[in-house]
Tab-separated table of C-alpha atoms in Angstrom:
chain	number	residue	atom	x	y	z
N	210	UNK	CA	-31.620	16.059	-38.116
N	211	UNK	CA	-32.929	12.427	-38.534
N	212	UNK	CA	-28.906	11.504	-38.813
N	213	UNK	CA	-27.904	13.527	-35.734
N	214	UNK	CA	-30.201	11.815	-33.753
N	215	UNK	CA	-29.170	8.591	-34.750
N	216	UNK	CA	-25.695	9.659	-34.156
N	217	UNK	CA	-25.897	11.135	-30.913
N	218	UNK	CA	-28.498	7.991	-29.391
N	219	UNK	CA	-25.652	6.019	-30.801
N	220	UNK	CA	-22.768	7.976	-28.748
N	221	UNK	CA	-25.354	7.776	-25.348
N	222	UNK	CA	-25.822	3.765	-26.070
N	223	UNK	CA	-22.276	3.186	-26.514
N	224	UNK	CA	-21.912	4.808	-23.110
N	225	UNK	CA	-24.098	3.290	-21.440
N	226	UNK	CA	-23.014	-0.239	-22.835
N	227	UNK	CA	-19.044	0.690	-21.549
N	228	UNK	CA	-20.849	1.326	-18.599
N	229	UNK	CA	-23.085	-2.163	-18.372
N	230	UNK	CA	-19.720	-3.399	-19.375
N	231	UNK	CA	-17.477	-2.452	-16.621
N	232	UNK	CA	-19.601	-3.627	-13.946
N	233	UNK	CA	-18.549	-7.301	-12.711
N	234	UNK	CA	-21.756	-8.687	-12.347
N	235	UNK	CA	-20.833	-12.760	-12.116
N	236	UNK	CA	-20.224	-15.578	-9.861
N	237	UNK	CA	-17.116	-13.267	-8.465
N	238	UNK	CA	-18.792	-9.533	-8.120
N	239	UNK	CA	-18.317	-9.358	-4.529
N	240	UNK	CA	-14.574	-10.494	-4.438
N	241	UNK	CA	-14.005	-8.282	-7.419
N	242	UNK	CA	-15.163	-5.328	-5.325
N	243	UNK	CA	-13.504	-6.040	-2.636
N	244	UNK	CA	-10.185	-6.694	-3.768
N	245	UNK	CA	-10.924	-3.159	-6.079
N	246	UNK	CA	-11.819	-1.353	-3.189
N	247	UNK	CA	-8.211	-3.133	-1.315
N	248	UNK	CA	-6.037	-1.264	-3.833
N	249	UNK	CA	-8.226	2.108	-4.186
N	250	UNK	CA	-6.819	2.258	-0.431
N	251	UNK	CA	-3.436	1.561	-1.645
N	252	UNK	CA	-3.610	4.003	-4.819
N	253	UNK	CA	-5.093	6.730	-2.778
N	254	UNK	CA	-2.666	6.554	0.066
N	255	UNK	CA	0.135	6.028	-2.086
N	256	UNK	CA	-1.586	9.052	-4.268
N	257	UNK	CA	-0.759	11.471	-0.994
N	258	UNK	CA	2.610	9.952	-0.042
N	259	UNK	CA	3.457	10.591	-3.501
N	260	UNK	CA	1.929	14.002	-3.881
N	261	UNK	CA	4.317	15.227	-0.765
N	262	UNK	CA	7.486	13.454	-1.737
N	263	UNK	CA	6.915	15.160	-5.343
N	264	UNK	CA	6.076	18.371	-3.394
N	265	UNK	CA	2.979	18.600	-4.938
N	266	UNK	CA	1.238	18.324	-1.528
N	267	UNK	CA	2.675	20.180	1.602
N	268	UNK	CA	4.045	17.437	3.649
N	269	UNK	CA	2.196	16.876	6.746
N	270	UNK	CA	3.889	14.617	9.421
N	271	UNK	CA	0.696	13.327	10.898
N	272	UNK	CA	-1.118	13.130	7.267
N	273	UNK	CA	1.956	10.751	6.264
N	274	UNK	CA	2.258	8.655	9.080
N	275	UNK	CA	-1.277	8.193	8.857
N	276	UNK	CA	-1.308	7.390	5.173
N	277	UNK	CA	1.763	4.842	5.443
N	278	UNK	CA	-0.176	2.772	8.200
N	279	UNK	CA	-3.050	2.532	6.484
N	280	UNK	CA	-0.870	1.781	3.439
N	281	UNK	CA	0.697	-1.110	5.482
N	282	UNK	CA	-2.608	-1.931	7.215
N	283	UNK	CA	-4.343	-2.686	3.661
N	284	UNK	CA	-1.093	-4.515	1.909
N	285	UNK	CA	-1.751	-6.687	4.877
N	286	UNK	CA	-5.137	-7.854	4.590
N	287	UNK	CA	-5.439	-11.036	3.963
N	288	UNK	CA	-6.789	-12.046	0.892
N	289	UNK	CA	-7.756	-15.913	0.850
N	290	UNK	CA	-11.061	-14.963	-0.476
N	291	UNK	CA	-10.554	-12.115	-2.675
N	292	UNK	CA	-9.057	-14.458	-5.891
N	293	UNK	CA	-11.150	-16.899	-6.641
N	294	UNK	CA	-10.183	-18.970	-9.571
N	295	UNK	CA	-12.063	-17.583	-12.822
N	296	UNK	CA	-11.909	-14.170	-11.935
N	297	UNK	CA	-9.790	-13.062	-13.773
N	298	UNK	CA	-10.105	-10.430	-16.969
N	299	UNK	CA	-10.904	-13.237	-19.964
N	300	UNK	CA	-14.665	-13.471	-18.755
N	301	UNK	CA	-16.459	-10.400	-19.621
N	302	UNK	CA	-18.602	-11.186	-16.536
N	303	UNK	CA	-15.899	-10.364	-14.541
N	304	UNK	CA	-16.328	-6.869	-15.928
N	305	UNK	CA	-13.635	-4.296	-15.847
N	306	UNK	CA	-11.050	-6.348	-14.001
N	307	UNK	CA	-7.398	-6.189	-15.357
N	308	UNK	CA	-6.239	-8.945	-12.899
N	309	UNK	CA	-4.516	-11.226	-15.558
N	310	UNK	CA	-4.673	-15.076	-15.376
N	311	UNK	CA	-1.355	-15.501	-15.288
N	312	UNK	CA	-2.296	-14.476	-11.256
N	313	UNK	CA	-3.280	-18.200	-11.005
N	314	UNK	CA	-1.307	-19.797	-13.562
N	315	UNK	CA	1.570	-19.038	-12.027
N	316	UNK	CA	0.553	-19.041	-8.384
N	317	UNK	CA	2.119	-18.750	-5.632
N	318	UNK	CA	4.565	-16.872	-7.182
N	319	UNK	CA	2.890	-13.495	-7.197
N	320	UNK	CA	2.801	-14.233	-3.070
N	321	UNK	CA	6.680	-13.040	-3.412
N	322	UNK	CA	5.629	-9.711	-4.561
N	323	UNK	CA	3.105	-9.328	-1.893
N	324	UNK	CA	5.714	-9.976	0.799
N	325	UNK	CA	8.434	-7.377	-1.282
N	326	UNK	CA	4.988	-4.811	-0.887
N	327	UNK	CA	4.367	-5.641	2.623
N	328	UNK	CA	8.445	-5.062	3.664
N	329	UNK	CA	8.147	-1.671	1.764
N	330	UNK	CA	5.123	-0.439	3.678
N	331	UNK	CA	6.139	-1.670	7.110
N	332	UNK	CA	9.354	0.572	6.728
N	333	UNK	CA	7.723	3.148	5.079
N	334	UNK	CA	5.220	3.317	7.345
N	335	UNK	CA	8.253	3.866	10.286
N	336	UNK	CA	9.510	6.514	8.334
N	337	UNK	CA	6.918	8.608	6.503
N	338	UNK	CA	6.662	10.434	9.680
N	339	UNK	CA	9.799	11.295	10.375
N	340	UNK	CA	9.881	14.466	7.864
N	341	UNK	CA	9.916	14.879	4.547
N	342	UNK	CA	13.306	13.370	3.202
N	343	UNK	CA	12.669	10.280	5.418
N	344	UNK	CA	9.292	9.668	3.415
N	345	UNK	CA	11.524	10.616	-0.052
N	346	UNK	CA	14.056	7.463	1.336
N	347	UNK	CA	11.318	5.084	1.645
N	348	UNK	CA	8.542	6.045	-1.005
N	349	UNK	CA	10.198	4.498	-4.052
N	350	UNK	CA	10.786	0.860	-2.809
N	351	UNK	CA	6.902	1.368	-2.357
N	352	UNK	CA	6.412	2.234	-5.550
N	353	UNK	CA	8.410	-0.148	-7.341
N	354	UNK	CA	6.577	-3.064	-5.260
N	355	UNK	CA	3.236	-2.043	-6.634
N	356	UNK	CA	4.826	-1.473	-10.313
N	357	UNK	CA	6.245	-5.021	-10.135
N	358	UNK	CA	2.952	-6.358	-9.560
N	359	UNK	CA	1.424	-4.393	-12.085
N	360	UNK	CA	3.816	-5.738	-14.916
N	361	UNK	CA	3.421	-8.987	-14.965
N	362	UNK	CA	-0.296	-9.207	-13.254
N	363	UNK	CA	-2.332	-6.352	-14.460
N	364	UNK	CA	-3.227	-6.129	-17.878
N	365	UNK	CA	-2.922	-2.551	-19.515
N	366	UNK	CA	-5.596	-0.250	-19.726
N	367	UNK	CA	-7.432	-0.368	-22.755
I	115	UNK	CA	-40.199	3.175	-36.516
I	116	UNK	CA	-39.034	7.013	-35.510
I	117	UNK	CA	-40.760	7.480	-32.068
I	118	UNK	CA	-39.344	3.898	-31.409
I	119	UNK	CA	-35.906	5.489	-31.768
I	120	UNK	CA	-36.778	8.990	-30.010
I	121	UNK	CA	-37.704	6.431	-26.592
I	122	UNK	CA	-35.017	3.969	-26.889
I	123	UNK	CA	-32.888	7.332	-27.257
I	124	UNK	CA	-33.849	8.986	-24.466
I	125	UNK	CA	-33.660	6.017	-21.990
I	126	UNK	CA	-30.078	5.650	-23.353
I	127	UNK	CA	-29.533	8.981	-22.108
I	128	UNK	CA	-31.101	8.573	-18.980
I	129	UNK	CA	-29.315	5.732	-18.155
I	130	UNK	CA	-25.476	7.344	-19.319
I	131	UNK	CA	-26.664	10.374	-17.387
I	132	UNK	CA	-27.756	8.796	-14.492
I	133	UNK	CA	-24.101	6.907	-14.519
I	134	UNK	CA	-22.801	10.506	-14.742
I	135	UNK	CA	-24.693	12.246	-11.738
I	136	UNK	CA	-23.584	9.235	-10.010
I	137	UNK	CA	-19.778	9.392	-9.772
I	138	UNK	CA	-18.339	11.967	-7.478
I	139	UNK	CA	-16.323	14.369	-9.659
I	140	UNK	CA	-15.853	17.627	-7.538
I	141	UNK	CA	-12.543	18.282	-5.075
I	142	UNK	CA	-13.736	16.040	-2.914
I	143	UNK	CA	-13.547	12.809	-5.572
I	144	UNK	CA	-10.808	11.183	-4.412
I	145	UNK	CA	-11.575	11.604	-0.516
I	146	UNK	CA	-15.356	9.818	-1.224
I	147	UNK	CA	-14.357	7.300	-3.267
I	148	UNK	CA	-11.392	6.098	-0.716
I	149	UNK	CA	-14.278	5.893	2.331
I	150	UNK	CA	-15.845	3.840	-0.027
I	151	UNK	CA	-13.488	1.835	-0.281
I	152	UNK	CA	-13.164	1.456	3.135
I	153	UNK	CA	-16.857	0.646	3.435
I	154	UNK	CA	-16.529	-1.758	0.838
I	155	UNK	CA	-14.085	-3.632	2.665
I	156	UNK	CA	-16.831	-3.329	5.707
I	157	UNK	CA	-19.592	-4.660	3.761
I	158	UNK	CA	-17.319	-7.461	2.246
I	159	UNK	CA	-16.159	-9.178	5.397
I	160	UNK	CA	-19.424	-8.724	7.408
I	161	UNK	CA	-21.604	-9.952	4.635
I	162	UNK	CA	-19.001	-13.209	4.754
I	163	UNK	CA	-19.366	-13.225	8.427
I	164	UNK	CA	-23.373	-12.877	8.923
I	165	UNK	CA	-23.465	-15.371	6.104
I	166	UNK	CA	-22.177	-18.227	8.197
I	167	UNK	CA	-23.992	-16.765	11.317
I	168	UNK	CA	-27.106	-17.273	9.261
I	169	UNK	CA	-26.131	-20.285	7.608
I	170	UNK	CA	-25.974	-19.165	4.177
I	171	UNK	CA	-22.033	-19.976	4.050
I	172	UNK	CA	-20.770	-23.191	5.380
I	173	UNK	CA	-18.966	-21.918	8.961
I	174	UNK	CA	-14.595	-21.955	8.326
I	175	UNK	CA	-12.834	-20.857	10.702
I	176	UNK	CA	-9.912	-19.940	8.754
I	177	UNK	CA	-12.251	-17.700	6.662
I	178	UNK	CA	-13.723	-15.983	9.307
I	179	UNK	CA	-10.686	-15.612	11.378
I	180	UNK	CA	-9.422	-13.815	8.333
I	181	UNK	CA	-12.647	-11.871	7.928
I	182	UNK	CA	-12.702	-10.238	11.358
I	183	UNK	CA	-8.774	-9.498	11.194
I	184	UNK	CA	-9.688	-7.748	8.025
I	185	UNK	CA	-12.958	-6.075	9.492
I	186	UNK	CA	-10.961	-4.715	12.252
I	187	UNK	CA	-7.892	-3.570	10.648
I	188	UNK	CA	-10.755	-1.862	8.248
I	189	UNK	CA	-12.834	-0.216	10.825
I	190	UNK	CA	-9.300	0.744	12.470
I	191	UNK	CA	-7.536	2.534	9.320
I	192	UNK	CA	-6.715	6.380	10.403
I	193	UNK	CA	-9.699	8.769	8.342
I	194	UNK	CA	-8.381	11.974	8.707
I	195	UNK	CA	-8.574	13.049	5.168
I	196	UNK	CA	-11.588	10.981	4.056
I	197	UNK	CA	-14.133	13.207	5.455
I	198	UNK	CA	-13.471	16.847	4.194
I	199	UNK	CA	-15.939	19.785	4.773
I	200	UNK	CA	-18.491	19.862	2.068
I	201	UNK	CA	-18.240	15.995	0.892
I	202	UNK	CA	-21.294	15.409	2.240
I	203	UNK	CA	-24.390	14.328	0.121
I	204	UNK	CA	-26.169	17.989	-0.468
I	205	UNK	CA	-24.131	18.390	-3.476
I	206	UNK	CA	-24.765	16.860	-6.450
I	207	UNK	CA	-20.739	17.118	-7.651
I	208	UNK	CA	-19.781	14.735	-4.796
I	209	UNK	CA	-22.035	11.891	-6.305
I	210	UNK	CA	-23.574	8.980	-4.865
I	211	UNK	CA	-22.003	9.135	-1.381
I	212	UNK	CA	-25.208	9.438	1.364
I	213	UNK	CA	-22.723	11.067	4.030
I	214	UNK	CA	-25.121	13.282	5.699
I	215	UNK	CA	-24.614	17.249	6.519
I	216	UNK	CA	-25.156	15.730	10.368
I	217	UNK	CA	-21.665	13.887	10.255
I	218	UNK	CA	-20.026	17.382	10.241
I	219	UNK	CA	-23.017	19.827	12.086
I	220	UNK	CA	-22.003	17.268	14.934
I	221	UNK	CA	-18.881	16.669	14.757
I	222	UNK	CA	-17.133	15.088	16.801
I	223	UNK	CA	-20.314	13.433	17.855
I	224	UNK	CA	-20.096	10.254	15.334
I	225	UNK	CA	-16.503	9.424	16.580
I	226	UNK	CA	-18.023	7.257	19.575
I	227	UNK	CA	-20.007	5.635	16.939
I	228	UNK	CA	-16.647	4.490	15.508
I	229	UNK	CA	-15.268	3.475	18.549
I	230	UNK	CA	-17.993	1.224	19.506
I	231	UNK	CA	-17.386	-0.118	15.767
I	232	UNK	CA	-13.746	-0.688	16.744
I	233	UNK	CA	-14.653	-2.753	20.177
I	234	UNK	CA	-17.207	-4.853	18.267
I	235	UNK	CA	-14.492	-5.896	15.463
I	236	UNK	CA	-12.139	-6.202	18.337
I	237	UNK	CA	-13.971	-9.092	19.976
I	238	UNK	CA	-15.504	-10.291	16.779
I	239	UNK	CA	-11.738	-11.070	15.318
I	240	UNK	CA	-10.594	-12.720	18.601
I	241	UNK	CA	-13.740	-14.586	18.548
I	242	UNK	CA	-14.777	-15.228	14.869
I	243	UNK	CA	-12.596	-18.154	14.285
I	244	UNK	CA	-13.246	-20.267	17.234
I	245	UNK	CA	-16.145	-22.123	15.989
I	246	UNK	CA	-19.676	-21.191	14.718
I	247	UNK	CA	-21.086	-20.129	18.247
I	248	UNK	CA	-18.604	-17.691	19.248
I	249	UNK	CA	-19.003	-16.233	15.955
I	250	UNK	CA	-22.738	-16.031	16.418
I	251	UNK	CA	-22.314	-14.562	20.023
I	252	UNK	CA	-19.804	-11.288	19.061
I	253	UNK	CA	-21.315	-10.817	15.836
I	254	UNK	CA	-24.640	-8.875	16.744
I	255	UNK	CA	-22.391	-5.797	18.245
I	256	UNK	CA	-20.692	-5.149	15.086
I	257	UNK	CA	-23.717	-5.101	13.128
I	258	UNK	CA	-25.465	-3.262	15.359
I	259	UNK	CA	-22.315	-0.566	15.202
I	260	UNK	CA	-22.897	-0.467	11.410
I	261	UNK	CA	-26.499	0.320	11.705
I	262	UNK	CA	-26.275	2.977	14.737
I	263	UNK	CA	-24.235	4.995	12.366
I	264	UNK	CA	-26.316	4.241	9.217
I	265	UNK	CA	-29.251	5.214	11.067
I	266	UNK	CA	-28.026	8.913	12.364
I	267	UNK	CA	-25.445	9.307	9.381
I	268	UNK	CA	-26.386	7.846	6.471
I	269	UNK	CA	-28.909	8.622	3.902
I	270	UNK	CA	-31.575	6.164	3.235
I	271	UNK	CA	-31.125	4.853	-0.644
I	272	UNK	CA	-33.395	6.783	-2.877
């Protein structure tokens, strides 16, 4: 009993450490958060653009032009504030960023894959609307914007 | 030694359950946590803003130019799917949002709340970046559209 205990207050600490963990909680919480909360827009409109070109969703006309503007609206935010240097994922107070510091190692170049995102939104953001195969023509060059960010900028989940 | 561990157990649970009651994880998950987002990006660029009304933040005009632009493109993003029916804060399976039942028993009632939002972040981003008085002068309308809708809408933190 004694040894179950032990094991389970374990399991509960070791959550509640990830959790303590995962928080950013330095110098660079609030830009953290913000730039976060920038692509949960992105992943969730991308999320139903993708569900309907898949067919996993019922395409919607409005629903999709809606989704690609604010798609476009968000990959155009400017973002002067949202990277400040040191906030990137070595710092554990930076908690559970994957924004890699080869972001400012190697900066400006990741400013060529924002632009390649932005000129994938703005068109699919003219075209989402215009039924379902015109979403299917301009999804992917969406998609592979945001993957080539990923691969050289965001480290891998753990 | 054991009623030591039997405590320090149980407030490990209660902090990795209170973690788990927190995050929305019924159908409506996705739909919270993208508002959120959106509010996020609110919070963000106001609290940037009111802290060089106040002083706090040395006054740039670059930065708060940027700010409002973002504020407004924000408060100006299409939310047709970020409010579905039942999302609001009475069940415990759509976690720590405080959208009150009233945003839907009054429907459409809280849309002129966000379109006085959207004509205070309108003037606020033509305003924000010429110098630290006009910032000062447009920036009381946009907070005062964030708390109007707090106020009716928004459940007070527990």
């Amino acid at each position: 009993m004694r040894k179950q205990l032990l094991a389970t207050c374990a399991g509960a600490l070791l959550v509640a450490g990830s959790h303590a963990a995962m928080a950013a909680d330095g110098p660079h919480k609030k830009a953290i958060e913000a730039r976060q909360a920038m692509f949960q827009l992105y992943s969730y409109h991308m999320g139903l653009l993708g569900g309907m070109a898949k067919g996993k969703i019922p395409y919607d006309a409005a629903i999709a032009s809606e989704a690609a503007a604010n798609l476009d609206a968000a990959a155009n935010l400017g973002q002067s504030t949202l990277w400040p240097a040191g906030s990137d994922n070595s710092n554990a107070e930076n908690g559970k960023t994957r924004a890699l510091k080869e972001i400012w190692d190697t900066y400006p170049a990741i400013a060529e894959k924002s632009e390649q995102l932005k000129e994938a939104t703005a068109v699919l953001a003219q075209n989402a609307g215009n039924g379902l195969d015109a979403l299917k023509s301009s999804i992917g060059d969406a998609g592979a914007a945001c993957k080539a960010c990923h691969d050289d900028y965001r480290a891998k989940k753990k």
